[in-house]
Coordinates of C-alpha atoms and ligand atoms in Angstrom, one line a residue:
M1 CA 139.6 109.8 116.4
K2 CA 142.9 109.5 114.6
A3 CA 142.4 108.7 110.9
S4 CA 145.3 106.2 111.1
Q5 CA 143.2 104.1 113.4
L6 CA 139.7 104.6 111.9
F7 CA 138.2 101.8 109.9
Y8 CA 137.0 103.5 106.8
P9 CA 138.1 101.5 103.7
T10 CA 137.5 104.0 100.9
L11 CA 137.4 102.9 97.3
R12 CA 138.8 104.7 94.3
E13 CA 136.4 103.2 91.8
V14 CA 132.6 103.6 91.7
P15 CA 131.2 100.1 92.4
S16 CA 129.5 98.9 89.3
E17 CA 126.3 97.6 91.0
A18 CA 125.6 101.0 92.5
E19 CA 123.2 103.1 90.4
I20 CA 122.4 106.1 92.6
A21 CA 124.6 108.6 94.4
S22 CA 123.9 107.5 98.0
H23 CA 124.6 103.8 97.2
Q24 CA 127.8 104.7 95.3
L25 CA 129.1 107.1 98.0
L26 CA 128.2 105.1 101.0
L27 CA 130.2 102.2 99.5
R28 CA 133.1 104.3 98.2
A29 CA 133.4 106.3 101.4
G30 CA 133.7 103.1 103.5
F31 CA 130.3 103.4 105.3
I32 CA 128.6 100.2 104.2
R33 CA 129.5 96.8 102.8
K34 CA 127.1 94.3 101.2
T35 CA 126.7 90.8 102.6
S36 CA 123.9 89.7 100.3
A37 CA 121.2 91.4 98.2
G38 CA 119.7 94.0 100.4
V39 CA 121.7 93.1 103.5
Y40 CA 124.5 95.3 104.7
S41 CA 127.1 95.8 107.4
Y42 CA 127.3 99.3 108.8
L43 CA 130.9 100.3 109.3
P44 CA 132.0 102.7 112.1
L45 CA 131.3 106.0 110.3
A46 CA 127.8 104.7 109.3
K47 CA 127.1 103.5 112.8
R48 CA 127.8 107.0 114.1
V49 CA 125.4 108.5 111.6
L50 CA 122.8 106.0 112.5
R51 CA 123.2 106.6 116.2
K52 CA 122.7 110.4 115.6
I53 CA 119.6 109.8 113.5
E54 CA 118.3 107.4 116.1
N55 CA 118.9 109.8 119.0
I56 CA 117.1 112.6 117.2
I57 CA 114.2 110.2 116.7
R58 CA 114.4 109.0 120.3
E59 CA 114.3 112.5 121.7
E60 CA 111.3 113.5 119.7
M61 CA 109.4 110.3 120.4
D62 CA 110.1 110.7 124.1
R63 CA 109.1 114.3 124.0
A64 CA 105.8 113.3 122.4
G65 CA 105.1 110.9 125.2
G66 CA 106.5 107.7 123.6
Q67 CA 108.2 105.0 125.6
E68 CA 110.9 102.9 124.2
L69 CA 110.8 99.1 124.4
M70 CA 112.2 96.3 122.4
M71 CA 110.2 93.4 120.9
P72 CA 111.5 90.1 119.5
I73 CA 112.5 89.8 115.8
I74 CA 111.4 86.2 115.8
Q75 CA 107.6 86.1 115.8
P76 CA 105.5 83.0 116.2
Q77 CA 103.2 81.9 113.3
E78 CA 100.1 81.7 115.6
L79 CA 100.1 85.4 116.2
W80 CA 100.2 86.1 112.4
E81 CA 97.5 83.5 111.9
K82 CA 95.3 85.3 114.4
S83 CA 95.6 88.6 112.5
G84 CA 95.1 86.7 109.2
R85 CA 98.4 87.9 107.8
W86 CA 100.4 84.7 107.8
S87 CA 98.8 83.8 104.5
V88 CA 98.3 87.4 103.2
Y89 CA 101.8 88.6 103.7
G90 CA 103.1 86.3 101.0
D91 CA 106.7 86.0 99.8
E92 CA 107.8 89.3 101.4
M93 CA 107.9 87.5 104.8
F94 CA 111.0 85.6 105.8
R95 CA 109.8 82.4 107.5
L96 CA 111.7 79.9 109.5
Y97 CA 110.9 76.7 111.5
D98 CA 112.3 75.5 114.8
R99 CA 113.4 72.0 115.8
H100 CA 109.8 71.1 116.5
N101 CA 108.7 72.4 113.1
R102 CA 106.9 75.4 114.6
G103 CA 106.7 78.3 112.2
F104 CA 108.1 81.8 112.8
A105 CA 108.4 85.0 110.9
L106 CA 111.4 87.3 111.0
G107 CA 109.5 90.4 111.9
P108 CA 108.6 92.6 108.9
T109 CA 106.6 94.8 111.3
H110 CA 105.2 94.4 114.8
E111 CA 101.5 95.0 115.0
E112 CA 100.8 91.4 116.0
I113 CA 103.4 91.3 118.8
I114 CA 102.6 94.7 120.3
T115 CA 98.8 94.3 120.2
T116 CA 99.1 90.9 122.0
L117 CA 101.5 92.5 124.5
V118 CA 99.3 95.4 125.3
D119 CA 96.2 93.2 125.4
A120 CA 97.7 91.0 128.1
D121 CA 98.8 93.8 130.4
V122 CA 96.3 96.7 129.9
Q123 CA 92.8 96.3 131.2
S124 CA 91.6 99.7 132.1
Y125 CA 91.0 103.0 130.3
R126 CA 93.1 104.5 133.1
D127 CA 96.2 102.9 131.5
L128 CA 95.5 104.5 128.1
P129 CA 96.7 106.2 126.0
L130 CA 99.9 104.3 125.4
L131 CA 102.6 105.2 122.9
L132 CA 105.2 102.5 122.6
Y133 CA 108.1 102.3 120.2
Q134 CA 111.3 100.5 119.3
I135 CA 114.2 101.1 117.0
Q136 CA 115.2 97.8 115.5
N137 CA 116.0 95.7 112.4
K138 CA 113.1 94.7 110.2
Y139 CA 113.1 91.9 107.7
R140 CA 111.3 91.9 104.3
D141 CA 112.2 89.7 101.4
E142 CA 111.6 92.5 98.9
I143 CA 111.1 91.5 95.2
R144 CA 113.6 94.1 94.1
P145 CA 116.1 95.0 96.9
R146 CA 118.0 97.9 95.4
F147 CA 119.7 101.2 95.7
G148 CA 121.7 100.1 98.7
L149 CA 120.1 101.1 101.9
M150 CA 117.0 102.5 100.2
R151 CA 115.3 99.1 99.7
G152 CA 117.0 96.6 101.9
R153 CA 115.8 93.1 103.0
E154 CA 117.2 93.8 106.5
F155 CA 116.8 97.4 107.5
I156 CA 116.5 99.6 110.6
M157 CA 113.1 101.0 111.4
K158 CA 111.6 103.0 114.2
D159 CA 108.1 101.8 114.8
L160 CA 105.7 103.4 117.3
Y161 CA 102.2 102.1 118.0
S162 CA 99.5 104.2 119.7
F163 CA 96.6 102.8 121.8
D164 CA 93.7 105.0 122.7
V165 CA 90.3 104.7 124.2
D166 CA 88.5 106.4 121.3
Y167 CA 88.9 108.1 117.9
E168 CA 89.4 111.5 119.5
G169 CA 92.3 110.1 121.4
L170 CA 93.7 108.6 118.2
D171 CA 93.5 112.1 116.6
V172 CA 95.5 113.5 119.4
S173 CA 98.2 110.7 119.2
Y174 CA 98.3 111.1 115.4
K175 CA 98.8 114.8 115.6
K176 CA 101.6 114.4 118.2
M177 CA 103.4 112.0 115.8
H178 CA 102.8 114.3 112.9
S179 CA 104.5 117.2 114.6
A180 CA 107.2 114.9 116.1
Y181 CA 108.1 113.7 112.6
R182 CA 108.3 117.3 111.3
A183 CA 110.6 118.1 114.2
I184 CA 112.8 115.1 113.4
Y185 CA 113.3 115.9 109.7
D186 CA 113.7 119.6 110.5
R187 CA 116.4 118.8 113.0
M188 CA 118.2 116.6 110.4
N189 CA 118.2 119.6 107.9
L190 CA 116.4 117.5 105.3
N191 CA 114.3 119.0 102.5
Y192 CA 111.0 117.1 102.8
R193 CA 107.3 117.2 102.2
V194 CA 104.4 115.7 104.1
V195 CA 102.0 114.1 101.7
E196 CA 98.6 112.4 101.9
A197 CA 98.9 108.7 101.4
D198 CA 96.5 105.9 100.7
S199 CA 94.9 104.4 103.7
G200 CA 92.9 101.6 102.1
A201 CA 89.2 101.2 101.5
I202 CA 88.0 101.7 105.1
G203 CA 86.6 105.1 105.6
G204 CA 87.7 107.4 108.4
N205 CA 91.3 106.3 108.2
E206 CA 94.1 108.7 107.6
S207 CA 97.7 108.3 106.5
H208 CA 100.6 110.6 105.7
E209 CA 104.0 109.9 104.2
F210 CA 107.2 112.0 104.8
M211 CA 109.1 112.3 101.6
V212 CA 112.7 113.5 101.3
L213 CA 112.8 115.2 97.9
A214 CA 115.3 113.8 95.5
D215 CA 115.4 112.9 91.7
S216 CA 116.3 109.3 92.4
G217 CA 113.2 108.8 94.7
E218 CA 111.0 105.9 93.9
C219 CA 107.8 107.8 94.7
T220 CA 106.0 110.5 92.8
V221 CA 104.7 113.4 94.8
I222 CA 101.9 115.5 93.3
Y223 CA 101.7 118.9 94.9
C224 CA 100.2 122.4 94.5
E225 CA 102.2 125.6 94.7
S226 CA 99.2 127.7 95.4
C227 CA 97.9 125.8 98.4
D228 CA 99.2 123.1 100.8
Y229 CA 97.8 120.2 98.9
A230 CA 100.3 117.4 98.4
A231 CA 99.7 113.6 98.0
N232 CA 101.6 110.7 96.7
V233 CA 100.6 109.6 93.2
E234 CA 98.6 106.6 94.6
K235 CA 96.4 108.9 96.5
A236 CA 96.4 112.2 94.5
Q237 CA 92.9 113.0 93.5
C238 CA 92.0 114.0 90.0
K239 CA 89.3 116.6 89.6
A240 CA 86.7 116.3 86.8
A241 CA 88.0 119.0 84.5
D242 CA 84.9 120.9 83.4
D243 CA 86.7 123.4 81.3
I244 CA 88.2 120.8 79.0
K245 CA 84.8 119.3 78.2
S246 CA 84.7 119.0 74.4
K247 CA 82.1 121.2 72.7
S248 CA 82.0 119.0 69.6
D249 CA 78.7 117.5 68.4
L250 CA 78.1 113.8 68.8
M251 CA 79.0 111.9 65.6
S252 CA 77.7 108.6 64.5
I253 CA 79.6 105.5 65.6
E254 CA 81.6 103.9 62.8
K255 CA 83.5 100.6 62.6
I256 CA 86.9 100.7 60.9
S257 CA 89.3 98.0 59.8
T258 CA 92.6 98.2 61.8
P259 CA 94.6 95.1 60.7
G260 CA 97.3 94.3 63.2
M261 CA 96.7 97.5 65.3
K262 CA 96.8 96.6 68.9
T263 CA 98.1 99.6 70.9
V264 CA 97.0 103.2 71.4
H265 CA 100.2 104.1 69.6
D266 CA 99.2 102.1 66.5
L267 CA 96.0 104.1 66.2
V268 CA 98.1 107.3 66.2
T269 CA 99.4 106.3 62.8
L270 CA 95.7 106.7 61.5
G271 CA 95.8 110.3 62.7
I272 CA 93.9 109.6 65.9
S273 CA 95.6 111.2 68.9
E274 CA 96.2 109.3 72.2
Q275 CA 93.8 111.7 73.9
E276 CA 91.0 110.6 71.5
V277 CA 91.5 106.9 72.2
L278 CA 89.6 105.1 74.9
K279 CA 91.8 102.4 76.6
T280 CA 90.1 99.3 77.9
L281 CA 91.7 97.2 80.6
M282 CA 90.4 93.9 82.0
Y283 CA 90.8 93.1 85.6
S284 CA 89.9 90.2 87.8
A285 CA 88.4 91.7 91.0
D286 CA 87.8 88.9 93.6
E287 CA 87.4 86.6 90.7
E288 CA 84.9 88.7 88.7
I289 CA 86.1 90.0 85.4
I290 CA 85.5 93.7 85.0
A291 CA 86.4 96.3 82.4
V292 CA 88.0 99.6 83.1
V293 CA 88.1 102.4 80.6
L294 CA 90.2 105.6 80.6
R295 CA 91.8 108.0 78.2
G296 CA 94.5 106.4 76.0
D297 CA 97.4 108.4 77.4
R298 CA 96.5 107.9 81.1
D299 CA 97.7 105.3 83.6
L300 CA 95.2 103.4 85.7
N301 CA 95.6 103.8 89.4
E302 CA 95.0 100.2 90.7
I303 CA 94.8 101.4 94.3
K304 CA 91.9 103.8 93.5
L305 CA 90.1 100.9 91.7
K306 CA 90.7 98.4 94.5
N307 CA 89.5 100.9 97.1
F308 CA 86.4 101.7 95.2
L309 CA 85.5 98.1 94.6
G310 CA 86.5 97.1 98.2
A311 CA 88.2 94.2 96.5
E312 CA 90.6 91.9 98.4
Q313 CA 92.4 90.7 95.3
L314 CA 92.8 92.7 92.1
F315 CA 94.9 91.7 89.2
M316 CA 94.9 92.0 85.4
A317 CA 92.8 89.3 83.7
D318 CA 94.7 86.8 81.5
E319 CA 94.1 87.0 77.8
A320 CA 92.5 83.6 77.4
S321 CA 89.6 84.4 79.8
V322 CA 89.3 87.9 78.3
R323 CA 88.9 86.4 74.8
E324 CA 86.4 83.9 76.1
R325 CA 84.2 86.7 77.6
C326 CA 84.7 89.4 75.0
G327 CA 85.4 87.6 71.7
A328 CA 88.6 89.4 71.1
G329 CA 92.2 89.6 72.5
F330 CA 94.0 92.5 74.2
G331 CA 94.3 95.4 71.8
S332 CA 90.9 95.0 70.2
L333 CA 88.8 95.5 73.4
G334 CA 86.2 98.2 74.0
P335 CA 83.2 99.0 76.1
V336 CA 80.6 98.9 73.3
G337 CA 78.3 95.9 73.6
L338 CA 80.5 94.5 76.4
K339 CA 78.6 92.2 78.8
L340 CA 80.7 93.0 81.8
K341 CA 80.6 95.7 84.5
I342 CA 82.4 98.8 83.1
Y343 CA 84.1 101.3 85.4
A344 CA 84.9 104.6 83.6
D345 CA 87.4 107.2 84.6
L346 CA 85.9 110.6 85.5
E347 CA 87.7 112.3 82.7
L348 CA 85.6 110.5 80.1
T349 CA 82.7 112.7 81.0
G350 CA 84.5 115.5 79.2
M351 CA 85.3 113.5 76.1
R352 CA 83.4 113.1 72.8
N353 CA 83.7 111.0 69.7
F354 CA 86.6 108.7 70.8
S355 CA 88.0 105.6 69.3
C356 CA 88.2 102.1 70.9
G357 CA 88.5 98.4 70.2
A358 CA 85.3 96.8 68.7
N359 CA 85.7 93.5 70.6
E360 CA 86.6 91.9 67.3
D361 CA 90.2 91.3 66.3
N362 CA 91.4 93.9 63.8
Y363 CA 88.5 96.3 64.2
H364 CA 88.0 99.5 66.1
F365 CA 85.1 101.9 66.5
T366 CA 85.4 105.6 66.1
H367 CA 83.1 108.4 67.3
V368 CA 82.1 106.4 70.4
N369 CA 80.3 108.3 73.1
M370 CA 79.8 107.3 76.7
G371 CA 76.1 107.2 77.8
R372 CA 74.9 106.7 74.2
D373 CA 77.1 103.7 73.1
F374 CA 77.8 102.2 76.5
V375 CA 76.7 102.8 80.0
P376 CA 79.2 102.3 82.7
E377 CA 78.5 100.8 86.1
A378 CA 80.2 103.8 87.7
V379 CA 82.1 106.9 86.6
I380 CA 84.8 107.5 89.2
D381 CA 88.4 108.9 89.6
L382 CA 90.5 106.0 88.4
R383 CA 93.7 107.4 86.9
N384 CA 97.0 108.6 88.2
A385 CA 97.2 112.4 88.6
V386 CA 99.9 114.0 86.5
E387 CA 101.7 117.4 86.4
G388 CA 99.3 120.0 85.0
D389 CA 96.2 118.5 86.4
L390 CA 94.0 120.8 88.4
C391 CA 94.4 120.9 92.2
P392 CA 91.4 119.2 93.9
V393 CA 91.5 121.9 96.6
C394 CA 92.1 125.2 94.8
S395 CA 92.1 124.3 91.0
A396 CA 95.6 125.7 90.4
S397 CA 97.9 123.6 88.1
L398 CA 99.5 120.7 90.0
K399 CA 103.3 119.9 89.9
S400 CA 105.0 116.6 90.3
I401 CA 108.3 115.8 92.0
R402 CA 110.2 112.7 93.0
G403 CA 110.6 111.7 96.7
I404 CA 112.0 109.1 99.0
E405 CA 109.5 107.8 101.6
V406 CA 111.3 108.0 104.9
G407 CA 108.4 108.0 107.2
H408 CA 104.8 106.8 107.2
I409 CA 102.0 107.5 109.8
F410 CA 98.8 105.6 109.7
K411 CA 95.5 105.5 111.6
L412 CA 94.7 101.8 112.0
G413 CA 91.5 102.0 114.0
T414 CA 90.5 98.6 115.4
K415 CA 91.9 96.4 112.6
Y416 CA 94.5 94.7 114.9
S417 CA 92.7 95.2 118.2
D418 CA 89.7 93.4 116.8
A419 CA 91.8 90.6 115.3
M420 CA 94.0 90.1 118.4
G421 CA 91.2 90.8 120.9
A422 CA 92.9 93.8 122.4
S423 CA 90.2 95.4 124.6
F424 CA 89.9 97.5 127.8
I425 CA 87.2 98.4 130.2
N426 CA 86.0 102.0 129.8
A427 CA 84.8 104.4 132.5
N428 CA 81.2 102.9 132.3
G429 CA 82.5 99.4 132.8
E430 CA 82.0 98.4 129.2
E431 CA 84.5 96.4 127.2
K432 CA 85.8 98.3 124.1
A433 CA 88.4 97.7 121.4
M434 CA 91.5 99.8 121.7
I435 CA 91.9 102.3 118.9
M436 CA 95.3 102.1 117.3
G437 CA 97.7 104.0 115.1
C438 CA 101.2 103.0 113.7
Y439 CA 104.1 105.2 112.8
G440 CA 107.2 104.1 111.0
I441 CA 110.5 105.8 110.1
G442 CA 113.0 104.1 107.9
V443 CA 116.2 104.9 109.9
S444 CA 118.7 103.3 107.5
R445 CA 116.7 104.7 104.5
T446 CA 116.9 108.1 106.0
M447 CA 120.7 107.9 106.1
A448 CA 120.7 107.1 102.4
A449 CA 118.2 109.8 101.7
A450 CA 120.3 112.4 103.5
V451 CA 123.3 111.5 101.2
E452 CA 121.0 111.5 98.2
Q453 CA 120.1 115.1 99.0
N454 CA 123.5 116.2 100.2
N455 CA 126.4 115.4 97.9
D456 CA 128.6 116.8 95.1
D457 CA 131.2 115.4 92.6
N458 CA 133.6 115.0 95.4
G459 CA 131.5 113.0 97.8
I460 CA 129.0 113.3 100.7
I461 CA 128.2 116.5 102.5
W462 CA 126.7 115.4 105.8
P463 CA 124.2 117.8 107.5
I464 CA 125.9 118.8 110.7
P465 CA 123.2 117.2 113.0
I466 CA 123.8 113.7 111.6
A467 CA 127.5 114.0 110.5
P468 CA 129.7 111.1 111.8
Y469 CA 132.2 113.8 113.0
H470 CA 131.8 117.5 112.9
V471 CA 135.4 118.4 112.0
I472 CA 138.4 116.9 110.3
I473 CA 141.9 118.3 110.8
V474 CA 144.3 117.8 108.0
P475 CA 148.0 118.6 108.6
V476 CA 149.5 118.9 105.2
N477 CA 152.7 117.1 106.1
T478 CA 152.6 114.8 109.2
K479 CA 156.4 114.7 109.2
K480 CA 156.6 118.4 110.1
E481 CA 156.6 118.6 113.8
E482 CA 155.2 122.2 114.0
Q483 CA 152.2 121.2 111.9
M484 CA 151.5 118.1 114.0
Q485 CA 151.9 120.2 117.2
A486 CA 149.3 122.8 116.0
A487 CA 147.0 120.1 114.7
N488 CA 147.2 118.1 118.0
S489 CA 146.5 121.1 120.1
I490 CA 143.4 122.1 118.1
Y491 CA 142.3 118.4 118.2
E492 CA 142.6 118.3 122.0
E493 CA 140.9 121.6 122.5
L494 CA 137.9 120.6 120.2
I495 CA 137.5 117.3 122.0
A496 CA 137.5 119.0 125.4
D497 CA 134.7 121.2 124.0
G498 CA 132.6 118.1 123.1
I499 CA 133.2 118.6 119.4
E500 CA 133.6 115.3 117.4
V501 CA 136.8 115.5 115.4
I502 CA 139.0 113.3 113.2
L503 CA 142.7 114.1 113.0
D504 CA 144.1 112.9 109.7
D505 CA 147.5 111.8 111.0
R506 CA 148.1 109.4 108.1
D507 CA 151.4 109.6 106.3
E508 CA 149.7 110.3 102.9
R509 CA 150.0 113.0 100.3
A510 CA 147.9 116.1 101.1
G511 CA 145.9 115.6 98.0
V512 CA 144.8 112.1 99.1
K513 CA 143.8 113.3 102.5
F514 CA 141.8 116.2 101.1
K515 CA 140.0 113.9 98.7
D516 CA 139.1 111.4 101.5
A517 CA 137.9 114.3 103.7
D518 CA 135.6 115.4 101.0
L519 CA 134.5 111.9 100.1
I520 CA 133.4 111.0 103.7
G521 CA 131.7 114.3 103.9
I522 CA 132.9 115.8 107.2
P523 CA 131.2 119.2 107.4
I524 CA 134.2 121.3 108.5
K525 CA 137.8 120.9 107.5
I526 CA 140.8 122.6 109.2
T527 CA 144.0 122.5 107.2
I528 CA 147.3 123.1 108.8
G529 CA 149.8 124.0 106.1
P530 CA 153.3 125.6 106.2
K531 CA 152.2 128.9 104.7
S532 CA 149.3 129.7 107.0
L533 CA 151.2 128.3 110.0
Q534 CA 153.9 130.9 109.5
E535 CA 151.2 133.5 110.0
K536 CA 149.9 131.5 113.0
Q537 CA 146.8 130.7 111.1
A538 CA 144.8 127.7 109.9
E539 CA 142.5 127.3 107.0
V540 CA 138.9 126.6 107.8
K541 CA 136.6 125.3 105.1
K542 CA 132.9 124.4 105.2
R543 CA 132.2 121.3 103.1
W544 CA 129.1 122.9 101.6
E545 CA 130.7 126.2 100.5
G546 CA 133.5 127.1 98.2
E547 CA 135.6 129.6 100.2
T548 CA 138.4 128.9 102.6
E549 CA 138.7 131.2 105.7
L550 CA 142.1 132.0 107.3
V551 CA 141.7 131.9 111.1
P552 CA 144.3 132.7 113.8
L553 CA 145.2 129.5 115.5
D554 CA 143.9 130.7 118.9
Q555 CA 140.5 131.6 117.3
V556 CA 140.0 128.3 115.5
V557 CA 138.0 126.5 118.2
K558 CA 135.7 129.5 118.7
T559 CA 135.2 129.8 114.9
I560 CA 134.3 126.1 114.7
K561 CA 131.8 126.4 117.5
G562 CA 130.2 129.4 115.8
I563 CA 129.9 127.4 112.5
I564 CA 128.3 124.4 114.3
A565 CA 125.9 126.7 116.2
A566 CA 124.8 128.5 113.1
G567 CA 124.3 125.3 111.1
M568 CA 124.3 125.0 107.4
K569 CA 122.5 127.7 105.4
K570 CA 121.6 126.3 102.0
Ligands
ATP601 P1 107.6 101.1 100.6 O1 106.4 101.6 99.9 O2 108.9 101.9 100.3 O3 107.9 99.6 100.4 P2 106.2 100.5 103.0 O4 105.0 101.2 102.8 O5 106.3 99.1 102.8 O6 107.4 101.3 102.1 P3 106.1 100.8 105.9 O7 105.7 99.5 106.1 O8 105.2 101.9 106.1 O9 106.8 100.9 104.4 O10 107.5 101.1 106.7 C1 107.8 102.3 107.4 C2 109.1 102.9 106.8 O11 110.1 101.9 106.7 C3 108.9 103.4 105.4 O12 108.3 104.7 105.4 C4 110.3 103.4 104.9 O13 111.0 104.6 105.2 C5 111.0 102.2 105.6 N1 111.1 101.0 104.8 C6 110.1 100.2 104.3 N2 110.6 99.2 103.6 C7 112.0 99.4 103.6 C8 113.0 98.7 103.0 N3 112.8 97.6 102.3 N4 114.3 99.2 103.1 C9 114.5 100.3 103.9 N5 113.5 101.0 104.5 C10 112.3 100.6 104.3
MG602 MG1 107.0 97.9 101.2

């Protein structure tokens, strides 16, 4: 491709709406343009990257036994009503109505469609397992579309669905996908981690997320350096820390006056540390008001609470109903004398003589002890794990790191096959529900994640396997015939060898061309300048390394091939 003909409108300025590197660089380098919040056009360079990512995914899905198909984006309301999700999905679903006022969703995901499809055309165990996938746009009206392609409202996803005759079969399909995903991210040269993820309240389910590690990631990954344990923060288990159990004697409970003090931090001014405060939160769980207590400096993990309770709906109770039930407002609540079910975090078993609200405005208790002063309904793991907690597997100290969720695999069981009536006849002639799994990859998000992980002050540094082009040739002065001749001949030779190459034939200053080459992130740059040309040489530079190599003109193609074959060593 000649740069003079390539549509890549680069920008000098960093667009003000872009906060993270990938968003800034993909805009600046002319890869994407915004149409509306979370909706983007992919320009030619981006389209090439997407195609490479998609092809790697496709090859690995096919290798694992997947078959590609394509399902409609427009999905009828009836199917979503059958699964019960038309009402549950809420505002994240884009809905539209046809001329007969029939409702449709713009597909946010495809369980309803695929399960119906398979149900209609698969009757026998002989036709299973089936692994069907597509690569297609998805639509989700996200509350906060942001960070460019990271959280779009229209985005590209690969979604595969597995159908098996039994749970052993599902295990096999799940393992196949797990290794296929590893192969995919390995091939893309991305630095990632596989983490345990929440799979809801139903036991026996399993879920993993694939996280590309980057400081800008929206997810927190908790992992152990001593063993393989890694989980996202929603899932990461906290161990009861026996060794931090306080040895102090139980003291007598005391009521103290705390005028105007409402937060854990206010109590700190009395010389009470956050770790000695008991925080009381009020929730409405399927319309029942419950209390949750945990250490003052900890964050409640709502997913753990919801899973333990098996609640459909869980949200923080409003202050008026709390005051009605407890006699005090937020900030003065505590478990002592409370006539509600109390759920205590596991860590409280190790705490003695803590402070908490007295259920009376402007008063707190000190020297409160669980078991003596209040008895919880259950003591369970309810808080978010943090760095320094003990690994639930090997008890080493846990670490925390940020990640971008690029893939998610999930054992569904019979959730959708039951709802949509997808059954088959087994070898004994009995009718059974198909056992399902679903496996997503954020294709457009993966492109952004790759940039997030591979950039410097000058621009993007594409990993070779997904780079829009492998090589860019920059003749320093396009008006000099001998430079253009050398450039053209290398260009032709590389093309003949199947190497994807841009020739920057624009009549621009060399500095501008070098800057653009760096910005768009082409992994290998060949510079043809007057000095090296005199020696019948060209300069070859890897985008991810500092040094420039002088290579005889007749060796350039061989050198490039060698670099591509060796890949990027980081
Ligand atoms: P998130 O927690 O980030 O909202 P999710 O759990 O809703 O993700 P899934 O429904 O599992 O996501 O979708 C599969 C994959 O699609 C995700 O792992 C992610 O890579 C990608 N994805 C999900 N939502 C978006 C989005 N709004 N924009 C871009 N990619 C997305
Ligand atoms: Mg989501």
